[in-house]
Structure formats: C-alpha cells, structure tokens
C-alpha cells in the first residue's frame, strides 16, 4: 500500500515511549517529518535518535507537559502546521471514585479530553485550508468497554470521543479526518503500571500477571506497539480520507461482538 505520506509533517504527542513512540516511528518510516513530545528529555532524545537511525526521517523534539498550556504552545511553535496530529498523553490512575476529588478529575479531563481538543482547535483550520489533515486520537478500549477500576479514563476519553464524533462530520468534506485508535493491552510501561496492583493482589510478578491476561485473550497475547503504529499509518494514509469518525479497537478480539 502506498500511503502517500512522504513529505508530510506530524505532531505526535507523548511519544518518547510506548504507543506514541510506535506511531512516530511508523509515520517516519513513511517519509513523514515528525515532531515528538514528552516530559522527560532523556528518553525523548533517545527515541529521536532511534527514529532517525531506523528511518532517516527528520525528527524534532519538544520536551514539556502536553497537558499544560505552555507545553502545547512549545509543541505548536515547533510544528505549527502539522498535516497529521496524533493526540496522546498519559492515562489517569486507577482507583475508587470515592477517593477522587475535583482536582483529580480536572487533571484527567485536561490530559485525555481538553488537551486533544485544544490541539485540534489550533491545527484543524490549517488542515482545512490545505485540504489535507489526519487527526488520530489515542484513547482506549475502555471507550467501548469500560474498565471499572479506570473510571477517570472511561469518563474523560468518552467525553473526547463524543465531541470528535460531531466535529469529524464537520471537517470531513475538506479531506480532514478525525478517528480514534482504541488500544487494548499493549506491552508498554503503562500496561506494566496498570497491572501492578492486580499482580500484587494475586501474589505474582507483573510479567506473570500480563502473561495470564494474555492467555485469556482470543489472540492469546498482548499487542506489540509496532502493530499499533502501523494502524496509525493506515488511518493517516492519503487514501483513508473516507474513514471518518471511526473508533478502531485493537484488542486481539477481547471485546466480544459481531459488529466491531
Ligand atoms: P507509556 O508506555 O507509559 O508511554 C507514555 C508516553 O507518554 C511516554 O513517552 C511519556 O513520557 C509520555 N507522556 C505521559 N504524560 C505526558 C504528558 N503529560 N505530556 C507529554 N508526554 C507525556 O504509555 P502507553 O502504553 O504508550 O499509553 C499511551 C496512552 O494509551 C495512555 O493514555 C494510556 O492510558 C493509553 N492506553 C494504553 C494501553 C496499553 O495497554 N498500553 C491500553 C489502553 C490505553 P514522559 O513520562 O517522559 O512524559
């Protein structure tokens, strides 16, 4: 498949590790110049070097917290007119909603709903003018099948998903698409963190916990971040302009349904 992405530019948020990194790597492989962000500069520099070495693409790094106004301003200063925007940030912690105060909720909403919306607002009109834009929101399988212990994630991501469902239909005629990628379990630091409590409760290591969970999945394994990156490329391809407002679940078949 010729993705037609050579020479395009992408802003990939929260991309020094895990799924964001995989998206940046996969886009770079298609000839996209990527700007990647994360808070920690060291891992970000390492990832930029890896992407350059493996793809030869131009990589710009912006160290900062994408959930803050300053972090977003820095990212947009480095990449003011991206053809592709991949929205991503860390996920909220698990827990019991009785222990969450307003500030906890605001943090989750900022990270997983309001930051993507702010970045879309800053970039979508340029995409409309240029008649090309691909916006991919990394959300979670929890948007489709809520994870009880991740209540703040369920809520904030559902809010983003609902908002973009409408916006996607307003911008599609300009060859600007907005779609969601919904990860099930992918082998990243985040998966290790979210499995730590269950592992401790079961008296086994995090690796054992993840392996046990994988056995129960129809695919019999957890996802490889590289697979996620390739799905991102597919949604961003020049020929994907007719894929509008969709939410693509990548969970190895864990969500049991006839219609996706
Ligand atoms: P990860 O491996 O922990 O990587 C997170 C990346 O985001 C890191 O590069 C991190 O770098 C960066 N980051 C985190 N908070 C940031 C912030 N405020 N500003 C800028 N960069 C930030 O996580 P992941 O597994 O790739 O997960 C990505 C998203 O998918 C998360 O929202 C997660 O909840 C969701 N998700 C993941 C899975 C899974 O199985 N992996 C499943 C469902 C949903 P710094 O820490 O240096 O900033």
XYZ file of C-alpha atoms and ligand atoms in Angstrom:
308
model
C 0.000 0.000 0.000
C 1.364 3.399 -0.974
C 0.369 5.614 1.927
C 1.212 8.798 0.023
C 2.626 10.349 3.169
C 6.145 11.207 2.025
C 6.911 14.854 2.775
C 4.059 15.268 5.254
C 4.580 16.607 8.776
C 3.238 15.165 12.012
C 2.954 16.277 15.597
C 2.936 13.155 17.746
C 2.239 13.878 21.403
C 3.565 11.852 24.323
C 5.853 9.880 22.072
C 9.115 9.043 23.841
C 7.777 5.611 24.789
C 5.001 3.143 24.164
C 2.197 3.734 21.688
C 3.082 7.341 20.845
C 6.636 6.344 20.035
C 5.379 3.491 17.859
C 3.137 5.891 15.905
C 6.009 8.320 15.388
C 8.321 5.521 14.233
C 5.761 4.126 11.799
C 4.942 7.556 10.345
C 8.647 8.364 9.988
C 9.067 5.128 8.042
C 6.542 6.517 5.547
C 8.684 9.633 4.999
C 6.842 11.884 7.440
C 8.863 14.530 9.330
C 7.809 14.045 12.936
C 7.792 16.345 15.946
C 7.597 14.300 19.133
C 6.886 15.431 22.667
C 7.249 14.041 26.197
C 8.107 15.474 29.596
C 11.381 13.637 30.105
C 14.083 14.947 27.769
C 16.412 11.982 28.046
C 14.039 9.313 26.724
C 12.807 11.777 24.122
C 16.321 12.343 22.776
C 16.973 8.617 22.712
C 13.738 7.975 20.824
C 14.513 10.744 18.335
C 17.923 9.188 17.697
C 16.329 5.739 17.240
C 13.760 7.078 14.768
C 16.427 8.958 12.783
C 18.667 5.893 12.694
C 15.926 3.500 11.664
C 14.099 5.707 9.148
C 16.314 8.612 8.122
C 13.372 10.939 8.791
C 13.596 14.447 10.205
C 12.746 14.365 13.909
C 12.184 17.414 16.109
C 11.813 17.052 19.854
C 9.894 19.204 22.300
C 10.285 18.429 25.988
C 7.266 19.511 28.002
C 3.977 18.546 29.562
C 1.417 18.464 26.744
C -1.425 18.816 29.258
C -0.302 22.358 30.091
C -0.771 25.478 28.002
C 2.995 26.067 27.958
C 3.634 22.500 26.808
C 1.141 22.804 23.981
C 2.482 26.219 22.940
C 6.008 24.799 22.713
C 4.829 21.824 20.660
C 2.890 24.071 18.283
C 5.805 26.511 17.987
C 7.974 23.634 16.781
C 5.276 22.241 14.487
C 2.704 24.966 13.790
C 1.066 23.443 10.702
C 1.074 19.663 11.030
C -0.603 17.587 8.338
C -1.038 14.867 10.939
C -1.832 15.258 14.628
C -1.596 12.259 16.938
C -3.139 13.121 20.287
C -1.799 11.179 23.226
C -0.940 11.652 26.894
C -0.522 9.523 29.973
C -3.607 7.791 31.304
C -5.253 8.603 34.646
C -4.532 6.332 37.625
C -6.876 3.503 38.623
C -8.800 3.646 41.862
C -12.093 4.046 43.679
C -14.102 7.094 42.647
C -14.894 7.819 46.300
C -11.288 8.884 46.708
C -11.170 11.228 43.705
C -11.534 14.944 44.309
C -12.403 17.628 41.766
C -8.701 18.286 41.082
C -8.145 14.633 40.172
C -10.978 14.802 37.681
C -9.736 18.082 36.202
C -6.312 16.513 35.677
C -7.857 13.558 33.846
C -10.084 15.791 31.744
C -7.136 18.049 30.909
C -4.964 15.143 29.801
C -7.442 12.955 27.965
C -10.123 15.328 26.708
C -9.291 19.037 26.807
C -5.681 18.810 25.595
C -6.599 16.895 22.418
C -9.435 19.357 21.802
C -7.085 22.331 22.273
C -4.571 20.859 19.826
C -7.301 20.099 17.297
C -8.542 23.684 17.651
C -5.037 25.012 16.989
C -4.415 22.901 13.897
C -7.651 21.924 12.183
C -8.282 25.169 10.282
C -4.831 24.994 8.670
C -5.592 21.426 7.626
C -8.914 22.550 6.154
C -7.167 25.303 4.168
C -4.549 22.893 2.839
C -7.240 20.279 2.063
C -5.417 17.546 3.929
C -5.453 16.598 7.564
C -5.362 13.422 9.603
C -6.109 13.563 13.303
C -5.748 10.385 15.322
C -6.727 10.313 18.975
C -5.157 7.565 21.033
C -7.884 6.744 23.545
C -8.546 3.304 24.995
C -10.589 0.157 24.594
C -12.344 1.475 27.702
C -14.284 3.837 25.420
C -16.094 0.795 24.072
C -15.940 -1.491 27.057
C -15.399 0.419 30.307
C -12.731 -0.810 32.710
C -14.304 -0.452 36.181
C -11.079 0.459 38.001
C -10.194 3.135 35.428
C -13.217 5.352 35.988
C -11.479 8.649 35.221
C -10.108 7.217 31.991
C -13.548 5.894 30.994
C -15.135 9.272 31.638
C -12.556 11.631 30.134
C -11.977 9.572 26.999
C -15.695 9.107 26.422
C -16.002 12.896 26.533
C -13.360 13.317 23.832
C -14.897 10.554 21.725
C -18.319 12.171 21.888
C -17.001 15.599 20.970
C -14.970 14.479 17.957
C -17.826 12.298 16.690
C -19.586 15.542 15.804
C -16.553 17.545 14.711
C -15.331 14.772 12.398
C -18.508 15.191 10.360
C -17.960 18.952 10.083
C -14.446 18.761 8.647
C -14.556 15.595 6.510
C -15.507 17.417 3.291
C -12.135 19.179 3.414
C -10.230 15.885 3.426
C -9.593 16.257 7.140
C -10.361 13.134 9.132
C -10.612 12.557 12.852
C -10.556 8.990 14.101
C -9.787 7.163 17.315
C -7.381 4.313 17.943
C -8.509 2.270 20.937
C -5.748 0.180 22.458
C -6.479 -2.968 24.397
C -3.460 -4.367 26.242
C -0.193 -3.424 24.526
C 3.163 -4.222 26.030
C 4.255 -0.795 27.290
C 5.243 0.782 30.613
C 1.621 1.823 31.078
C 0.451 -1.801 30.905
C 3.055 -2.771 33.496
C 1.811 0.017 35.806
C -1.879 -0.766 35.426
C -1.220 -4.450 36.106
C 0.907 -3.855 39.204
C -1.970 -3.784 41.704
C -3.626 -6.927 40.310
C -0.262 -8.695 40.286
C 0.399 -7.792 43.917
C -3.101 -8.931 44.890
C -2.610 -12.260 43.125
C 0.861 -12.657 44.612
C 2.630 -12.883 41.253
C 5.035 -10.757 39.247
C 3.789 -8.103 36.823
C 5.132 -10.182 33.928
C 3.196 -13.221 35.188
C 0.048 -11.126 35.524
C 0.376 -9.797 31.963
C 1.055 -13.305 30.625
C -2.049 -14.656 32.422
C -4.183 -11.883 30.962
C -2.792 -12.584 27.520
C -3.779 -16.246 27.711
C -7.405 -15.252 28.190
C -7.437 -13.101 25.053
C -8.658 -14.636 21.747
C -5.316 -13.630 20.218
C -3.537 -15.340 23.110
C -1.118 -12.455 23.571
C -0.850 -8.770 24.280
C -0.288 -6.295 21.466
C 3.052 -5.213 20.059
C 3.288 -1.386 19.931
C 4.630 -1.661 16.358
C 1.245 -3.084 15.304
C -0.400 -0.029 16.811
C 1.944 2.270 14.889
C 1.011 0.585 11.623
C -2.699 1.084 12.361
C -1.964 4.776 12.878
C -0.255 4.961 9.489
C -3.281 3.308 7.877
C -5.645 5.941 9.297
C -3.280 8.712 8.172
C -2.775 7.422 4.631
C -3.739 9.642 1.726
C -6.304 7.044 0.651
C -8.022 6.965 4.070
C -9.968 10.197 3.595
C -13.277 8.289 3.556
C -12.679 6.833 7.042
C -14.417 9.423 9.167
C -15.233 9.489 12.866
C -14.361 5.847 13.434
C -13.046 4.193 16.557
C -10.734 1.317 15.740
C -10.349 -1.188 18.545
C -7.045 -3.073 18.696
C -7.515 -5.636 21.435
C -6.839 -9.063 19.965
C -10.554 -9.842 19.908
C -11.136 -9.336 23.630
C -14.292 -7.287 23.054
C -16.850 -9.889 22.085
C -19.167 -8.525 19.433
C -20.395 -9.342 15.926
C -20.203 -5.761 14.700
C -16.798 -4.498 15.746
P 3.638 4.649 28.210
O 4.346 3.472 27.650
O 3.651 4.868 29.686
O 4.176 5.943 27.455
C 3.613 7.186 27.724
C 4.360 8.228 26.938
O 3.674 9.459 27.099
C 5.764 8.481 27.423
O 6.574 8.850 26.324
C 5.604 9.636 28.390
O 6.818 10.350 28.559
C 4.554 10.436 27.632
N 3.730 11.316 28.473
C 2.976 10.941 29.525
N 2.352 12.004 30.047
C 2.730 13.075 29.292
C 2.435 14.449 29.347
N 1.624 14.950 30.287
N 2.987 15.277 28.425
C 3.810 14.771 27.478
N 4.123 13.482 27.379
C 3.599 12.637 28.287
O 2.074 4.588 27.844
P 1.340 3.877 26.610
O 1.053 2.479 26.974
O 2.044 4.196 25.369
O -0.077 4.600 26.668
C -0.409 5.710 25.841
C -1.872 6.040 26.104
O -2.673 4.904 25.758
C -2.164 6.347 27.582
O -3.126 7.336 27.685
C -2.713 5.019 28.073
O -3.551 5.174 29.187
C -3.476 4.544 26.861
N -3.691 3.100 26.866
C -2.666 2.231 26.861
C -2.913 0.859 26.894
C -1.795 -0.153 26.887
O -2.057 -1.336 27.048
N -0.574 0.224 26.719
C -4.234 0.388 26.937
C -5.283 1.307 26.935
C -4.999 2.658 26.910
P 7.084 11.228 29.894
O 6.627 10.394 31.048
O 8.548 11.492 29.871
O 6.277 12.467 29.726
